[in-house]
Structures are given as C-alpha cells and as structure tokens.
Coordinates of C-alpha atoms and ligand atoms in Angstrom, one line a residue:
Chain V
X1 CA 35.5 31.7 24.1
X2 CA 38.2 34.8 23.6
X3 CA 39.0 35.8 20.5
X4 CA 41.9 33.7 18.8
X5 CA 41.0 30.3 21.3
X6 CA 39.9 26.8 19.7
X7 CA 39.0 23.5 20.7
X8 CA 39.6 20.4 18.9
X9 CA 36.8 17.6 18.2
X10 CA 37.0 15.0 15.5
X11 CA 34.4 14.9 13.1
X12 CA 32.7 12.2 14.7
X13 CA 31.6 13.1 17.8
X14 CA 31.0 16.5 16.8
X15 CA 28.0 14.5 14.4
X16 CA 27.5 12.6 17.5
X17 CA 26.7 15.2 19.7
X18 CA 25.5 17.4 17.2
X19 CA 22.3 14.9 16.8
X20 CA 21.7 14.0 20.2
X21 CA 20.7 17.0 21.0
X22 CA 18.2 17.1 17.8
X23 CA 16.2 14.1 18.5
X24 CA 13.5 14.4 16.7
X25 CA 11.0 11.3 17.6
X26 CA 8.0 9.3 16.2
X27 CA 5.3 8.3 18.9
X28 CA 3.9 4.9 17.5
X29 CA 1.5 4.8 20.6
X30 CA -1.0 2.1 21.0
X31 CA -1.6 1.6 24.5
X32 CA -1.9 2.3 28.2
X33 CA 1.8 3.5 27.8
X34 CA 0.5 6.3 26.3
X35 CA -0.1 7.8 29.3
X36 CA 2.9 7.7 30.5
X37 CA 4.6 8.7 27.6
X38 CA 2.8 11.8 27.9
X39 CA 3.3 13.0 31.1
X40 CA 7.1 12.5 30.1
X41 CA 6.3 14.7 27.1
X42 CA 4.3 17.5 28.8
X43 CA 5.5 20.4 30.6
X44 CA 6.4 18.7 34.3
X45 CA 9.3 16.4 32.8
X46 CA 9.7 18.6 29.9
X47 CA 11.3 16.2 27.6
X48 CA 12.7 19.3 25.5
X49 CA 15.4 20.2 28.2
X50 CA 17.1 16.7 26.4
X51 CA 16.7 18.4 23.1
X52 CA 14.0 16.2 22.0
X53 CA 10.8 17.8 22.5
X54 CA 10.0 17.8 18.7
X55 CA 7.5 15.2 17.6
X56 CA 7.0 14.3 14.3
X57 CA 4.0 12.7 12.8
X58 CA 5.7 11.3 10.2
X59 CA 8.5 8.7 9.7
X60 CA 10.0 10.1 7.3
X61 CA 11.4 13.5 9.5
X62 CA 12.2 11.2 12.5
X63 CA 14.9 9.5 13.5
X64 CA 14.0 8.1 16.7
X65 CA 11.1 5.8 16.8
X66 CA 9.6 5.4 20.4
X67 CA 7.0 2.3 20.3
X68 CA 4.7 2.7 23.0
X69 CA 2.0 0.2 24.0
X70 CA 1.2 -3.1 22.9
X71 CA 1.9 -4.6 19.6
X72 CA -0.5 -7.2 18.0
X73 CA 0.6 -9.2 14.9
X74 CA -2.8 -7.0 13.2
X75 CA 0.1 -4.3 13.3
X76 CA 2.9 -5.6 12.9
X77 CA 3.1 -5.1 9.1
X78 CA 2.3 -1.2 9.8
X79 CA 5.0 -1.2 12.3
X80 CA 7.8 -2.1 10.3
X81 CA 6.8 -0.3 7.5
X82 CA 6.8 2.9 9.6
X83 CA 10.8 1.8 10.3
X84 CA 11.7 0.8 6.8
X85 CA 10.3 4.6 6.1
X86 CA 12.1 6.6 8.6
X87 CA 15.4 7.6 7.3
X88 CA 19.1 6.9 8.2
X89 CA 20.2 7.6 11.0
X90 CA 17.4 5.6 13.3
X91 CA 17.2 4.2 16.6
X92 CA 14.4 2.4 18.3
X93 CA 12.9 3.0 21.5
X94 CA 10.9 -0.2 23.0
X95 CA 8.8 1.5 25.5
X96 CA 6.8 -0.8 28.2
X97 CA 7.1 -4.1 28.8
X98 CA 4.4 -4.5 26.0
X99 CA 6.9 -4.0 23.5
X100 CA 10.0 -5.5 25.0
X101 CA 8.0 -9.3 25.4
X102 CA 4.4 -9.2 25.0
X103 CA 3.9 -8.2 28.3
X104 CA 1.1 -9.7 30.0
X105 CA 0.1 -10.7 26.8
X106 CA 0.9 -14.2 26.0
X107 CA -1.2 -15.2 23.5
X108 CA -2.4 -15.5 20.0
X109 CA -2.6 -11.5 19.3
X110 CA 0.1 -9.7 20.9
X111 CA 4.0 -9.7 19.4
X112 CA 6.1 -11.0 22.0
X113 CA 8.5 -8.2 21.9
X114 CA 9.3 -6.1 19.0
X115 CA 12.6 -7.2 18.1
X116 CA 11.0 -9.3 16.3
X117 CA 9.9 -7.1 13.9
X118 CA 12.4 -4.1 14.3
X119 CA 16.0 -3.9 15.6
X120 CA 15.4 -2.3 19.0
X121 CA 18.4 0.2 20.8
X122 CA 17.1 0.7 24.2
X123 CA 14.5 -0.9 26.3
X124 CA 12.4 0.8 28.9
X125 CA 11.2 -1.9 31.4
X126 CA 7.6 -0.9 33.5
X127 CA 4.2 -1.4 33.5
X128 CA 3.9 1.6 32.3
X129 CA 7.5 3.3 33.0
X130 CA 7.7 5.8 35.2
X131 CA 8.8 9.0 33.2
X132 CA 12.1 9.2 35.2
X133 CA 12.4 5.3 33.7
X134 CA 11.6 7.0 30.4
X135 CA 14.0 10.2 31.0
X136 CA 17.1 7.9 32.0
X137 CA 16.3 6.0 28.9
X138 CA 16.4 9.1 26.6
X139 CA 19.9 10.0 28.1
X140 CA 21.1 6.3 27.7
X141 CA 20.2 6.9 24.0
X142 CA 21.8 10.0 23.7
X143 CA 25.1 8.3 25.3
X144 CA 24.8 5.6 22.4
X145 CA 24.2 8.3 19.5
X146 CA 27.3 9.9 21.0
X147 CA 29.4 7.1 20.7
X148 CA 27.9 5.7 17.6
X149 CA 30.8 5.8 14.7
X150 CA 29.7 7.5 11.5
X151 CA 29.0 4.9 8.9
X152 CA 28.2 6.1 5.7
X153 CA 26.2 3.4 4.2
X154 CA 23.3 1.2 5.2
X155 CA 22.4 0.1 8.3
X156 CA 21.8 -3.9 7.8
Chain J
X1 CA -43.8 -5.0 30.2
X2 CA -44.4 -8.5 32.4
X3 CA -41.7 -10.8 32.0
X4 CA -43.7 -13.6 33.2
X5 CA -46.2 -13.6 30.1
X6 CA -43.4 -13.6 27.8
X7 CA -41.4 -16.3 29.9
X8 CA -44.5 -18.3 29.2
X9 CA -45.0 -17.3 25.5
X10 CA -41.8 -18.4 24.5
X11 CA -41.3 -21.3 27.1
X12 CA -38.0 -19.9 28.8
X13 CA -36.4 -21.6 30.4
X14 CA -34.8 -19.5 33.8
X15 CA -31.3 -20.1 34.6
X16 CA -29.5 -19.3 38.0
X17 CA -27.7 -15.7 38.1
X18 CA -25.8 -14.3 40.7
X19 CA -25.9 -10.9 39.9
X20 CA -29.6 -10.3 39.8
X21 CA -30.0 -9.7 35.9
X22 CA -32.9 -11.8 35.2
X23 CA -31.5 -14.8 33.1
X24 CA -33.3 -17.5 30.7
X25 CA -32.3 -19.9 28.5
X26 CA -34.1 -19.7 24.8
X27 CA -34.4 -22.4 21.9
X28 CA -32.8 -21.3 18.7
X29 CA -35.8 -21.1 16.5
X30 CA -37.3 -18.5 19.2
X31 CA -34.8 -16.4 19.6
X32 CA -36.1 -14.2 16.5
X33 CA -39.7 -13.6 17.6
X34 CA -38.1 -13.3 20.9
X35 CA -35.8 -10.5 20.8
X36 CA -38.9 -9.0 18.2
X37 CA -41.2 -9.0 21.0
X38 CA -38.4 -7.7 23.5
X39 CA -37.1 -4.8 21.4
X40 CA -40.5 -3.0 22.2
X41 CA -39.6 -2.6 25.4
X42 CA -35.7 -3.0 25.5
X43 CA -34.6 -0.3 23.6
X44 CA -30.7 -1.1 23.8
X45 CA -28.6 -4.1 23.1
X46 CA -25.4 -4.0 25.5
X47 CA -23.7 -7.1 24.2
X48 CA -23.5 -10.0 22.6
X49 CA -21.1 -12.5 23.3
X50 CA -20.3 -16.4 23.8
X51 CA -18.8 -19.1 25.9
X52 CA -16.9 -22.5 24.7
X53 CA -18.4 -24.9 27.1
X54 CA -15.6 -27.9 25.0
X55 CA -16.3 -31.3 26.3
X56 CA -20.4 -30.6 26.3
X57 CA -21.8 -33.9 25.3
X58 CA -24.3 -32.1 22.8
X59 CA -24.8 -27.9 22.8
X60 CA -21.1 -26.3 22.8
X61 CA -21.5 -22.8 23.0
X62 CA -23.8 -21.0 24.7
X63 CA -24.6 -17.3 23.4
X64 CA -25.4 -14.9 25.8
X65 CA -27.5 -11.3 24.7
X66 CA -27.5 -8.7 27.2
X67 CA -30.4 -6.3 26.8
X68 CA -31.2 -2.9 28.8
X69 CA -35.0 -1.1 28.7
X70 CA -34.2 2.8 29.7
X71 CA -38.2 2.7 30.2
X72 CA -39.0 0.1 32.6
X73 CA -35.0 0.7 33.8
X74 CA -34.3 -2.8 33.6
X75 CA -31.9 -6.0 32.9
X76 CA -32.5 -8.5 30.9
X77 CA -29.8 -11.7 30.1
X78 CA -31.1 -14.2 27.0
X79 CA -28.7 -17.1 26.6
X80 CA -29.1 -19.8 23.6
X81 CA -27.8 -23.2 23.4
X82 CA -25.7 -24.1 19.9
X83 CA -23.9 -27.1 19.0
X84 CA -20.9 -27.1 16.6
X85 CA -22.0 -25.7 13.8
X86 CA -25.1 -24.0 14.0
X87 CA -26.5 -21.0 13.1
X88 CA -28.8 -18.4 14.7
X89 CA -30.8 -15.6 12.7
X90 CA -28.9 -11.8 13.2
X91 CA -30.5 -9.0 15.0
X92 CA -29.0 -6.6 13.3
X93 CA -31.9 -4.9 11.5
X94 CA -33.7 -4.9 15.3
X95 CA -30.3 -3.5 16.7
X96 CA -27.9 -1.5 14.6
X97 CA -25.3 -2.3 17.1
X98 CA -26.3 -6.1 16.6
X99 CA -23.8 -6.2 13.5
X100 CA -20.2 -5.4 14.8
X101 CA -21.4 -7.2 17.9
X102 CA -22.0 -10.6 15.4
X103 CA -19.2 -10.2 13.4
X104 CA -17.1 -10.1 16.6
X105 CA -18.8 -13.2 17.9
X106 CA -18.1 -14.9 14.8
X107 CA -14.1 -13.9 15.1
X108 CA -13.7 -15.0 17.9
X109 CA -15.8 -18.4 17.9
X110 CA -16.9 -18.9 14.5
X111 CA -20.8 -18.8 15.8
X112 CA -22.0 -18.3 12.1
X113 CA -25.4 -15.4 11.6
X114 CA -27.7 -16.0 9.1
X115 CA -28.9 -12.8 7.5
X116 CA -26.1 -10.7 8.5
X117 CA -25.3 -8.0 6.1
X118 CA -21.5 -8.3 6.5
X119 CA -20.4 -11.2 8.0
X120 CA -16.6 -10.5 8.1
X121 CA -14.1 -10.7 10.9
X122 CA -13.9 -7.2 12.9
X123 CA -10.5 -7.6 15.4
X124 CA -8.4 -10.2 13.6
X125 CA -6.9 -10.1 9.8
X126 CA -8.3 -11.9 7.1
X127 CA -5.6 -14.6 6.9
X128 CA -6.2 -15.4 10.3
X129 CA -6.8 -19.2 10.3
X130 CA -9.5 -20.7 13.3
X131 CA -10.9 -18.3 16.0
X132 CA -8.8 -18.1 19.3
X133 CA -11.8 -17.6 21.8
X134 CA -12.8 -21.2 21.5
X135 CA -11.3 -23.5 23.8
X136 CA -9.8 -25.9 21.5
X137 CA -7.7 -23.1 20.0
X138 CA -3.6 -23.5 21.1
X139 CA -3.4 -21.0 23.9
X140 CA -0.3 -19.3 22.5
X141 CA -0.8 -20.0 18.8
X142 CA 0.2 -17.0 17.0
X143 CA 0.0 -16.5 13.2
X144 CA 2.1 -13.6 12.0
X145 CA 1.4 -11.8 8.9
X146 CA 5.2 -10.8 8.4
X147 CA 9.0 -12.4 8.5
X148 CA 9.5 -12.4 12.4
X149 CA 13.2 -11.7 12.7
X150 CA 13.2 -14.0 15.7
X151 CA 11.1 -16.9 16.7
X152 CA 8.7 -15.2 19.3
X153 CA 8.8 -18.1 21.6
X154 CA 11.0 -20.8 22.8
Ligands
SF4_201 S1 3.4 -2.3 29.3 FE1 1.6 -2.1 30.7 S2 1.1 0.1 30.6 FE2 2.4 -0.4 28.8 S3 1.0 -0.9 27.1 FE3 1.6 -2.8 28.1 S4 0.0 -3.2 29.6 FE4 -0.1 -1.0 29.0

C-alpha cells in the first residue's frame, strides 16, 4: 500500500479473518484416522500453508478441536470434558466416519457419532479421509470462521 | 515332550481343527494340573479367550487357551467346557500374562477365575451392566456414562 491509501473492513470480519488464519488445533486421536490425519499434518500437505500448522496439546490454547478416530462411550466423558475446557471461540472437527456415526461400529462400545456428545461444525466423511478430504474441510471451516458474527457471550 | 502321554494322563479328549494346531477338549477340575504339567514345556500363553455356544442344552461356553513351546516350536489349543455359572482356577501365577488375559474373559463373558488376584473388568467401565460378548447380550445395547445430547439410535 502507498503512503496515505486505506481500506475499509468492519470489525467483524477483520476478527473473522484474523482467526482463520490462526487456527490453532487439538488432535483428540484415537484411531486408524490417525494416520491420515498425519500425513495431512506432515510436510507433503503441509497443513501450515492454511495457517493452522500449530498443534496444541492442550485444550485450553486450542480453539479448534479435530476428533479423529473412533469414539467409545469408555471416552466419552474425557471427550467432552476436553470441549467444555477449550476456550471460546471453538469449533469441532468430526474427522472419519468413526466420529460422524459410529462408523462400522454398531454396537455396544462405540458412540454413534459425536454430536452426541459435542456440537460438531464440519464433518469429514471417509474411511479414513483422504488428506485432500481433510484439506477442503479445513478451508470449509475457515469459510465458516469468516462468516461467523462476533458474539460476545456464551456459546449455548 | 510327547503329547500322547499327556493326552492319556489327563484323558483328553481331541477335537477336530482345521488349522493344524493340535486341539483337546479338558474337564474343568484338570485343567490346573494340566496347564502345570504343560507350562514345562510351553513356555508362552498366546491367548485366552471364549465362545457363547447360547442354546447348548448343558455346557455354554467353551474356553479356549492357546499355548506356544519356543523349544519343541510348537502349537498347542486346550479348550474347557463351562456351563452358566462356573468357575475355573486362574493361571495367572503359571503365566503372568494369564491375568489381563482373565480379566478380559471375564468382561466380556462373565466366565468368573477363582484365585485371580484382580479380578476387575479391563476394556469396559465399571458401571457397565452385563458383558456384551455373550450371545444373549442386545446387539446394539449401549450404556452411556454421560447425557447424550441426542438419542444415538432411531
Ligand atoms: S473412520 Fe475408518 S479409518 Fe477412521 S477411525 Fe474409523 S475405522 Fe478407522
């Protein structure tokens, strides 16, 4: 920019796109997703080009909470306690179809789908997803945060 | 080791495989001098594990020990007939491995050890009512330990 120009935002979606570009995520990995989640990670996809190659191991830094791998009702309680901790603002990644319905899983041990523990934003579909799956997922996120409006209180 | 002197020692009884692991069916009360005799020369307990047979007249579940001797580089299946109900001595001070192997037997069937140190479930919570693996157990019966924000099923 020449000295003297400006550009005009609102407040909003300068928040907006200021934090999707500072995603700062939570791996809560538990399966064969894994895998997949870090080849999308590592240096090939290079998930840092989206601005969210930092990882934090612990909820409470994070605000975007990728669930990877199956969920059993053994960890269900840990699960939502990790969510409860992170702070505001979050979203919820439901990676696999593990997460999204129990997956091949249809039985006594595995949660059929983790919005039934946690509000979920976006869901990757695969068996595991295929870390352009997980890539285009990232960037439908980051369209979301963009357009999310700024509320200053509690999420329900 | 010959397995035909202690097929006749213990009056196994030999039972059809298809996979060439010598198998034998063993009374109950045996099945500690057995495995005591056995552990000389089979120096490693694979697994432990059961089958439901529901709808058996008399003997429900049918235990099955799967053994492996590094020295005479060999097989060995030991399966024991238990009705509802019954209990069968642990092997867990012949077999260290023999504990975490019972406790997940009795998870998962309720097959109760006598002797075992720690008889506690391994895999599943404590408030977990019944033990899915037998057959009788509802095929999609979940038990959550938390609120569900959704029913998890139709
Ligand atoms: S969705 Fe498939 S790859 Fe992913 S955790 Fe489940 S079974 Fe494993």
């Amino acid at each position: 920019m020449k000295e003297g120009n400006f550009i005009t935002t609102t407040l909003e979606s300068l928040i907006g796109w200021a934090r999707k570009y500072s995603i700062f995520q939570y791996p809560f990995v538990t399966a064969c997703c894994g895998m997949e989640y870090m080849a999308t990670a590592a240096s090939h996809f290079d998930i840092d080009r989206f601005g969210a190659g930092l990882t934090r191991f612990t909820p409470r830094q994070a605000d975007v909470l990728f669930v990877v791998g199956t969920i059993s009702h053994k960890l269900a309680p840990v699960l939502r306690k990790v969510y409860e901790q992170m702070t505001e603002p979050k979203w919820v990644v439901a990676f696999g179809t593990c997460t999204i319905t129990g997956g091949l899983y249809d039985n006594y041990a595995a949660v059929q789908g983790i919005d039934a523990i946690i509000p979920v934003d976006i869901y990757i579909p695969g068996c595991p997803p295929r870390p352009e799956t997980v890539l285009d997922a990232l960037m439908k996120l980051q369209e979301k945060i963009q357009r999310e409006k700024q509320k200053w209180s509690l999420r329900k | 080791m010959v397995l035909e002197e202690v097929e006749k020692e213990f009056s196994l009884r030999r039972a059809e495989s298809i996979d060439g692991i010598p198998t034998f069916y063993c009374h109950r009360e045996l099945v500690l001098p057995l495995m005591e005799r056995l552990k000389r020369d089979f120096e490693v307990l694979l697994d432990i594990t059961a089958v439901d047979y529901l709808g058996r007249k008399e003997k429900r579940f049918e235990l099955v020990y799967h053994l492996l001797s590094l020295s005479e580089k060999m097989r060995l299946r030991i399966k024991v007939e238990l009705g509802e109900g019954e209990k069968i001595p642990t092997l867990s001070f012949l077999w260290k491995n023999a504990n975490w192997l019972e406790r997940e037997v009795y998870d998962m069937f309720g097959i109760e050890f006598q002797g075992h140190p720690d008889l506690r479930r391994i895999l599943l919570y404590p408030e977990f009512k019944g033990h899915p693996l037998r057959k009788d157990y509802p095929l999609k019966k979940s038990q959550p330990r938390i609120k569900l924000l959704r029913p998890e099923r139709e």
